[in-house]
């Protein structure tokens, strides 16, 4: 019998998920997503991304787009720290 993440052929399932870079991550991000993402890596092939283009849809002021690049870098550093 295959484990939870494997198909009958022994191939792990794939999980694709992303997070918008709206600023520094907080406890809610960690408890709601990152903690689960770290655990899911044990059973599945996981692909995680920063959905930076999606973040552009929430910027009201064109000058606010300058904040997105530093936010992307901060999100990635926080993800690495989380595991």
GROMACS .gro file of C-alpha atoms in nm:
model
   83
    1UNK     CA    1   0.000   0.000   0.000
    2UNK     CA    2   0.149   0.340  -0.097
    3UNK     CA    3   0.204   0.610   0.162
    4UNK     CA    4  -0.018   0.920   0.162
    5UNK     CA    5   0.186   1.107  -0.097
    6UNK     CA    6   0.245   0.823  -0.343
    7UNK     CA    7   0.042   0.688  -0.629
    8UNK     CA    8   0.008   0.311  -0.677
    9UNK     CA    9   0.308   0.331  -0.911
   10UNK     CA   10   0.526   0.471  -0.629
   11UNK     CA   11   0.543   0.826  -0.765
   12UNK     CA   12   0.492   1.104  -0.516
   13UNK     CA   13   0.220   1.358  -0.576
   14UNK     CA   14   0.309   1.717  -0.659
   15UNK     CA   15   0.196   2.022  -0.464
   16UNK     CA   16   0.216   2.368  -0.620
   17UNK     CA   17   0.146   2.668  -0.399
   18UNK     CA   18   0.241   3.032  -0.375
   19UNK     CA   19   0.225   3.337  -0.152
   20UNK     CA   20   0.196   3.706  -0.238
   21UNK     CA   21   0.488   3.927  -0.127
   22UNK     CA   22   0.280   4.185   0.056
   23UNK     CA   23   0.538   4.255   0.324
   24UNK     CA   24   0.727   4.078   0.600
   25UNK     CA   25   0.586   3.744   0.699
   26UNK     CA   26   0.415   3.716   1.035
   27UNK     CA   27   0.298   3.447   1.274
   28UNK     CA   28  -0.021   3.393   1.074
   29UNK     CA   29   0.183   3.315   0.761
   30UNK     CA   30   0.396   3.070   0.954
   31UNK     CA   31   0.110   2.888   1.128
   32UNK     CA   32  -0.127   2.902   0.832
   33UNK     CA   33   0.108   2.807   0.549
   34UNK     CA   34   0.483   2.776   0.607
   35UNK     CA   35   0.463   2.524   0.889
   36UNK     CA   36   0.244   2.302   0.669
   37UNK     CA   37   0.465   2.354   0.364
   38UNK     CA   38   0.771   2.232   0.554
   39UNK     CA   39   0.587   1.919   0.670
   40UNK     CA   40   0.445   1.846   0.323
   41UNK     CA   41   0.796   1.829   0.176
   42UNK     CA   42   0.845   1.496   0.356
   43UNK     CA   43   0.568   1.321   0.159
   44UNK     CA   44   0.528   1.516  -0.165
   45UNK     CA   45   0.726   1.686  -0.438
   46UNK     CA   46   0.659   2.050  -0.357
   47UNK     CA   47   0.693   2.357  -0.575
   48UNK     CA   48   0.649   2.688  -0.394
   49UNK     CA   49   0.658   3.028  -0.555
   50UNK     CA   50   0.632   3.397  -0.477
   51UNK     CA   51   0.339   3.522  -0.683
   52UNK     CA   52   0.485   3.864  -0.753
   53UNK     CA   53   0.274   3.939  -1.063
   54UNK     CA   54  -0.040   3.870  -0.858
   55UNK     CA   55   0.083   4.123  -0.602
   56UNK     CA   56   0.063   4.392  -0.869
   57UNK     CA   57  -0.316   4.355  -0.876
   58UNK     CA   58  -0.338   4.483  -0.519
   59UNK     CA   59  -0.121   4.794  -0.560
   60UNK     CA   60  -0.335   5.108  -0.575
   61UNK     CA   61  -0.053   5.357  -0.631
   62UNK     CA   62   0.196   5.299  -0.917
   63UNK     CA   63   0.474   5.418  -0.686
   64UNK     CA   64   0.386   5.122  -0.462
   65UNK     CA   65   0.530   4.880  -0.717
   66UNK     CA   66   0.877   4.977  -0.594
   67UNK     CA   67   0.798   4.797  -0.268
   68UNK     CA   68   0.738   4.463  -0.438
   69UNK     CA   69   1.101   4.368  -0.519
   70UNK     CA   70   1.228   4.415  -0.161
   71UNK     CA   71   0.922   4.225  -0.036
   72UNK     CA   72   1.000   3.933  -0.270
   73UNK     CA   73   1.351   3.911  -0.130
   74UNK     CA   74   1.228   3.928   0.230
   75UNK     CA   75   0.966   3.657   0.169
   76UNK     CA   76   1.226   3.427   0.016
   77UNK     CA   77   1.464   3.479   0.309
   78UNK     CA   78   1.183   3.404   0.554
   79UNK     CA   79   1.093   3.085   0.364
   80UNK     CA   80   1.453   2.968   0.374
   81UNK     CA   81   1.466   3.034   0.747
   82UNK     CA   82   1.146   2.833   0.798
   83UNK     CA   83   1.293   2.531   0.621
   0.00000   0.00000   0.00000
